[in-house]
PDB file of C-alpha atoms and ligand atoms in Angstrom:
ATOM      1  CA  UNK A1434     121.028  79.117 111.226  1.00  0.00           C
ATOM      2  CA  UNK A1435     117.255  79.354 111.540  1.00  0.00           C
ATOM      3  CA  UNK A1436     114.949  79.238 108.512  1.00  0.00           C
ATOM      4  CA  UNK A1437     113.190  82.296 107.117  1.00  0.00           C
ATOM      5  CA  UNK A1438     109.400  82.692 107.042  1.00  0.00           C
ATOM      6  CA  UNK A1439     108.512  81.095 103.712  1.00  0.00           C
ATOM      7  CA  UNK A1440     104.894  79.999 103.614  1.00  0.00           C
ATOM      8  CA  UNK A1441     101.541  79.716 105.360  1.00  0.00           C
ATOM      9  CA  UNK A1442     102.762  76.916 107.663  1.00  0.00           C
ATOM     10  CA  UNK A1443     105.541  79.179 108.927  1.00  0.00           C
ATOM     11  CA  UNK A1444     103.049  81.979 109.527  1.00  0.00           C
ATOM     12  CA  UNK A1445     100.783  79.635 111.472  1.00  0.00           C
ATOM     13  CA  UNK A1446     103.698  78.582 113.647  1.00  0.00           C
ATOM     14  CA  UNK A1447     104.627  82.210 114.312  1.00  0.00           C
ATOM     15  CA  UNK A1448     101.079  83.381 115.015  1.00  0.00           C
ATOM     16  CA  UNK A1449     100.204  80.390 117.230  1.00  0.00           C
ATOM     17  CA  UNK A1450     103.395  80.768 119.266  1.00  0.00           C
ATOM     18  CA  UNK A1451     102.905  84.526 119.599  1.00  0.00           C
ATOM     19  CA  UNK A1452      99.306  84.318 120.842  1.00  0.00           C
ATOM     20  CA  UNK A1453     100.222  81.474 123.201  1.00  0.00           C
ATOM     21  CA  UNK A1454     102.521  84.017 124.895  1.00  0.00           C
ATOM     22  CA  UNK A1455      99.953  86.828 124.652  1.00  0.00           C
ATOM     23  CA  UNK A1456      97.160  84.823 126.275  1.00  0.00           C
ATOM     24  CA  UNK A1457      99.152  84.161 129.417  1.00  0.00           C
ATOM     25  CA  UNK A1458     100.930  87.522 129.552  1.00  0.00           C
ATOM     26  CA  UNK A1459     100.521  89.472 132.788  1.00  0.00           C
ATOM     27  CA  UNK A1460     100.476  92.880 131.100  1.00  0.00           C
ATOM     28  CA  UNK A1461      98.284  92.381 128.019  1.00  0.00           C
ATOM     29  CA  UNK A1462      96.625  88.952 128.444  1.00  0.00           C
ATOM     30  CA  UNK A1463      93.526  90.365 130.160  1.00  0.00           C
ATOM     31  CA  UNK A1464      92.741  92.606 127.178  1.00  0.00           C
ATOM     32  CA  UNK A1465      92.277  89.520 125.006  1.00  0.00           C
ATOM     33  CA  UNK A1466      90.807  87.151 127.611  1.00  0.00           C
ATOM     34  CA  UNK A1467      88.615  89.380 129.775  1.00  0.00           C
ATOM     35  CA  UNK A1468      87.966  92.623 127.873  1.00  0.00           C
ATOM     36  CA  UNK A1469      87.595  91.446 124.251  1.00  0.00           C
ATOM     37  CA  UNK A1470      86.817  87.809 125.174  1.00  0.00           C
ATOM     38  CA  UNK A1471      88.488  86.778 121.956  1.00  0.00           C
ATOM     39  CA  UNK A1472      87.177  83.764 120.080  1.00  0.00           C
ATOM     40  CA  UNK A1473      90.537  82.198 119.224  1.00  0.00           C
ATOM     41  CA  UNK A1474      89.034  79.791 116.700  1.00  0.00           C
ATOM     42  CA  UNK A1475      88.179  82.777 114.503  1.00  0.00           C
ATOM     43  CA  UNK A1476      90.873  85.253 115.554  1.00  0.00           C
ATOM     44  CA  UNK A1477      93.864  83.003 114.801  1.00  0.00           C
ATOM     45  CA  UNK A1478      92.891  82.227 111.169  1.00  0.00           C
ATOM     46  CA  UNK A1479      92.246  85.937 110.662  1.00  0.00           C
ATOM     47  CA  UNK A1480      95.733  86.690 111.920  1.00  0.00           C
ATOM     48  CA  UNK A1481      97.217  84.054 109.554  1.00  0.00           C
ATOM     49  CA  UNK A1482      95.562  85.920 106.685  1.00  0.00           C
ATOM     50  CA  UNK A1483      96.713  89.289 107.998  1.00  0.00           C
ATOM     51  CA  UNK A1484     100.369  88.249 108.220  1.00  0.00           C
ATOM     52  CA  UNK A1485     100.245  86.317 104.953  1.00  0.00           C
ATOM     53  CA  UNK A1486      99.003  89.488 103.325  1.00  0.00           C
ATOM     54  CA  UNK A1487     101.658  91.663 104.994  1.00  0.00           C
ATOM     55  CA  UNK A1488     104.546  89.367 104.060  1.00  0.00           C
ATOM     56  CA  UNK A1489     103.395  87.839 100.765  1.00  0.00           C
ATOM     57  CA  UNK A1490     100.758  90.297  99.460  1.00  0.00           C
ATOM     58  CA  UNK A1491      98.112  87.602  99.146  1.00  0.00           C
ATOM     59  CA  UNK A1492      95.299  90.156  99.289  1.00  0.00           C
ATOM     60  CA  UNK A1493      93.135  87.851 101.397  1.00  0.00           C
ATOM     61  CA  UNK A1494      92.799  89.957 104.563  1.00  0.00           C
ATOM     62  CA  UNK A1495      89.635  91.987 104.750  1.00  0.00           C
ATOM     63  CA  UNK A1496      89.568  93.201 108.369  1.00  0.00           C
ATOM     64  CA  UNK A1497      90.183  96.651 109.772  1.00  0.00           C
ATOM     65  CA  UNK A1498      92.832  96.752 112.507  1.00  0.00           C
ATOM     66  CA  UNK A1499      92.216 100.441 113.271  1.00  0.00           C
ATOM     67  CA  UNK A1500      88.545  99.900 114.036  1.00  0.00           C
ATOM     68  CA  UNK A1501      89.174  96.673 116.005  1.00  0.00           C
ATOM     69  CA  UNK A1502      91.647  98.419 118.329  1.00  0.00           C
ATOM     70  CA  UNK A1503      89.558 101.569 118.584  1.00  0.00           C
ATOM     71  CA  UNK A1504      86.650  99.449 119.833  1.00  0.00           C
ATOM     72  CA  UNK A1505      88.928  97.713 122.309  1.00  0.00           C
ATOM     73  CA  UNK A1506      90.292 101.079 123.494  1.00  0.00           C
ATOM     74  CA  UNK A1507      86.716 102.266 124.181  1.00  0.00           C
ATOM     75  CA  UNK A1508      86.112  99.263 126.426  1.00  0.00           C
ATOM     76  CA  UNK A1509      89.417  99.471 128.261  1.00  0.00           C
ATOM     77  CA  UNK A1510      92.103 102.089 127.567  1.00  0.00           C
ATOM     78  CA  UNK A1511      95.169 100.923 125.651  1.00  0.00           C
ATOM     79  CA  UNK A1512      98.489 102.432 126.718  1.00  0.00           C
ATOM     80  CA  UNK A1513     101.981 102.794 125.278  1.00  0.00           C
ATOM     81  CA  UNK A1514     103.037 100.175 127.852  1.00  0.00           C
ATOM     82  CA  UNK A1515     100.562  97.654 126.375  1.00  0.00           C
ATOM     83  CA  UNK A1516     101.953  98.232 122.884  1.00  0.00           C
ATOM     84  CA  UNK A1517     105.559  97.943 123.968  1.00  0.00           C
ATOM     85  CA  UNK A1518     104.775  94.611 125.631  1.00  0.00           C
ATOM     86  CA  UNK A1519     102.965  93.426 122.470  1.00  0.00           C
ATOM     87  CA  UNK A1520     106.044  94.441 120.435  1.00  0.00           C
ATOM     88  CA  UNK A1521     108.461  92.736 122.808  1.00  0.00           C
ATOM     89  CA  UNK A1522     106.538  89.443 122.593  1.00  0.00           C
ATOM     90  CA  UNK A1523     106.176  89.617 118.820  1.00  0.00           C
ATOM     91  CA  UNK A1524     109.846  90.374 118.148  1.00  0.00           C
ATOM     92  CA  UNK A1525     110.933  87.646 120.587  1.00  0.00           C
ATOM     93  CA  UNK A1526     108.664  85.102 118.869  1.00  0.00           C
ATOM     94  CA  UNK A1527     110.008  85.921 115.398  1.00  0.00           C
ATOM     95  CA  UNK A1528     113.600  85.625 116.660  1.00  0.00           C
ATOM     96  CA  UNK A1529     112.838  82.368 118.447  1.00  0.00           C
ATOM     97  CA  UNK A1530     111.963  80.543 115.202  1.00  0.00           C
ATOM     98  CA  UNK A1531     113.138  82.510 112.180  1.00  0.00           C
ATOM     99  CA  UNK A1532     115.830  84.636 110.635  1.00  0.00           C
ATOM    100  CA  UNK A1533     116.173  86.218 107.220  1.00  0.00           C
ATOM    101  CA  UNK A1534     114.612  88.822 104.979  1.00  0.00           C
ATOM    102  CA  UNK A1535     110.955  88.004 105.713  1.00  0.00           C
ATOM    103  CA  UNK A1536     111.655  87.658 109.425  1.00  0.00           C
ATOM    104  CA  UNK A1537     113.150  91.164 109.411  1.00  0.00           C
ATOM    105  CA  UNK A1538     110.217  92.462 107.372  1.00  0.00           C
ATOM    106  CA  UNK A1539     107.730  90.941 109.840  1.00  0.00           C
ATOM    107  CA  UNK A1540     109.439  92.737 112.736  1.00  0.00           C
ATOM    108  CA  UNK A1541     109.616  96.046 110.861  1.00  0.00           C
ATOM    109  CA  UNK A1542     105.960  95.869 109.845  1.00  0.00           C
ATOM    110  CA  UNK A1543     104.882  94.909 113.368  1.00  0.00           C
ATOM    111  CA  UNK A1544     106.617  98.012 114.714  1.00  0.00           C
ATOM    112  CA  UNK A1545     105.310 100.375 112.050  1.00  0.00           C
ATOM    113  CA  UNK A1546     101.713  99.112 112.267  1.00  0.00           C
ATOM    114  CA  UNK A1547     101.927  99.245 116.054  1.00  0.00           C
ATOM    115  CA  UNK A1548     103.047 102.882 115.852  1.00  0.00           C
ATOM    116  CA  UNK A1549     100.213 103.657 113.422  1.00  0.00           C
ATOM    117  CA  UNK A1550      97.585 102.037 115.660  1.00  0.00           C
ATOM    118  CA  UNK A1551      98.883 103.963 118.676  1.00  0.00           C
ATOM    119  CA  UNK A1552      98.941 107.219 116.757  1.00  0.00           C
ATOM    120  CA  UNK A1553      95.417 106.834 115.405  1.00  0.00           C
ATOM    121  CA  UNK A1554      93.743 105.074 118.322  1.00  0.00           C
ATOM    122  CA  UNK A1555      95.424 106.479 121.413  1.00  0.00           C
ATOM    123  CA  UNK A1556      96.482 109.904 120.166  1.00  0.00           C
ATOM    124  CA  UNK A1557      93.531 110.401 117.768  1.00  0.00           C
ATOM    125  CA  UNK A1558      96.081 111.281 115.074  1.00  0.00           C
ATOM    126  CA  UNK A1559      94.742 112.501 111.715  1.00  0.00           C
ATOM    127  CA  UNK A1560      91.191 112.632 113.145  1.00  0.00           C
ATOM    128  CA  UNK A1561      91.263 109.128 114.588  1.00  0.00           C
ATOM    129  CA  UNK A1562      90.884 105.524 113.490  1.00  0.00           C
ATOM    130  CA  UNK A1563      87.843 105.845 111.256  1.00  0.00           C
ATOM    131  CA  UNK A1564      89.460 108.123 108.695  1.00  0.00           C
ATOM    132  CA  UNK A1565      91.370 106.419 105.858  1.00  0.00           C
TER     133      UNK A1565
HETATM  134  C1  HEM B 480      98.452  96.393 123.005  1.00  0.00           C
HETATM  135  C2  HEM B 480      98.474  95.858 121.808  1.00  0.00           C
HETATM  136  C3  HEM B 480      97.341  95.095 121.183  1.00  0.00           C
HETATM  137  C4  HEM B 480      96.231  94.532 121.757  1.00  0.00           C
HETATM  138  C5  HEM B 480      95.835  94.489 123.224  1.00  0.00           C
HETATM  139  C6  HEM B 480      95.447  93.953 120.681  1.00  0.00           C
HETATM  140  C7  HEM B 480      94.238  93.299 120.846  1.00  0.00           C
HETATM  141  C8  HEM B 480      93.396  92.921 119.823  1.00  0.00           C
HETATM  142  C9  HEM B 480      92.051  92.426 119.985  1.00  0.00           C
HETATM  143  C10 HEM B 480      91.371  92.188 121.306  1.00  0.00           C
HETATM  144  C11 HEM B 480      91.546  92.212 118.748  1.00  0.00           C
HETATM  145  C12 HEM B 480      90.132  91.731 118.392  1.00  0.00           C
HETATM  146  C13 HEM B 480      90.106  90.249 118.332  1.00  0.00           C
HETATM  147  C14 HEM B 480      88.711  89.687 118.170  1.00  0.00           C
HETATM  148  O1  HEM B 480      87.835  90.048 118.920  1.00  0.00           O
HETATM  149  O2  HEM B 480      88.532  88.836 117.287  1.00  0.00           O
HETATM  150  C15 HEM B 480      92.585  92.548 117.796  1.00  0.00           C
HETATM  151  C16 HEM B 480      92.466  92.414 116.431  1.00  0.00           C
HETATM  152  C17 HEM B 480      93.499  92.580 115.561  1.00  0.00           C
HETATM  153  N1  HEM B 480      94.788  92.983 115.864  1.00  0.00           N
HETATM  154 FE1  HEM B 480      95.440  93.566 117.669  1.00  0.00          FE
HETATM  155  N2  HEM B 480      96.104  94.147 119.500  1.00  0.00           N
HETATM  156  C18 HEM B 480      97.264  94.843 119.755  1.00  0.00           C
HETATM  157  C19 HEM B 480      98.216  95.227 118.832  1.00  0.00           C
HETATM  158  C20 HEM B 480      98.215  94.872 117.504  1.00  0.00           C
HETATM  159  C21 HEM B 480      99.258  95.172 116.552  1.00  0.00           C
HETATM  160  C22 HEM B 480     100.520  95.954 116.869  1.00  0.00           C
HETATM  161  C23 HEM B 480      98.870  94.623 115.355  1.00  0.00           C
HETATM  162  C24 HEM B 480      99.563  94.619 114.016  1.00  0.00           C
HETATM  163  C25 HEM B 480     100.850  94.656 113.858  1.00  0.00           C
HETATM  164  C26 HEM B 480      97.574  93.994 115.567  1.00  0.00           C
HETATM  165  C27 HEM B 480      96.833  93.375 114.591  1.00  0.00           C
HETATM  166  C28 HEM B 480      95.516  93.014 114.710  1.00  0.00           C
HETATM  167  C29 HEM B 480      94.669  92.627 113.600  1.00  0.00           C
HETATM  168  C30 HEM B 480      95.082  92.521 112.137  1.00  0.00           C
HETATM  169  C31 HEM B 480      93.405  92.356 114.126  1.00  0.00           C
HETATM  170  C32 HEM B 480      92.154  91.883 113.359  1.00  0.00           C
HETATM  171  C33 HEM B 480      91.355  93.079 112.906  1.00  0.00           C
HETATM  172  C34 HEM B 480      90.093  92.649 112.192  1.00  0.00           C
HETATM  173  O3  HEM B 480      89.737  91.481 112.263  1.00  0.00           O
HETATM  174  O4  HEM B 480      89.449  93.497 111.592  1.00  0.00           O
HETATM  175  N3  HEM B 480      97.215  94.163 116.885  1.00  0.00           N
HETATM  176  N4  HEM B 480      93.685  92.984 118.480  1.00  0.00           N
END
């Protein structure tokens, strides 16, 4: 039996392992490495805060995922195939290390936020990413 996601250390493990896969992924890696040229030293801590907020309501994430992905989409179009690869890697990483209520919640939230980003950013749903 694997442990559940319980604290910030667990979130760091999950996020670090996930982006290690993302960075070398043939389908989506280039979006991070070549298009966005992500500064991992700042992006990873921001993602710890994001997931801590999603799973434990810490209220310490102040970014805007819709705008971030809209900007990326302007530079290089994001597709449903990119999002399904992102989802596959995220779900596989959660299952690799964790099981339990929070692990299930992390997977559910990843899928619902992914659907929301696609709807707003790719489809321009509800007037696009800049509307609340
Ligand atoms: C094809 C799928 C995706 C790609 C290629 C992608 C790529 C990126 C990139 C390049 C950034 C900006 C990083 C930076 O420059 O610092 C970013 C930010 C972010 N992404 Fe994604 N992403 C994807 C899907 C998702 C999904 C599904 C979620 C949530 C479940 C997510 C959550 C975030 C968050 C929270 C930020 C930070 C926003 C901010 O700082 O304001 N991403 N993403």
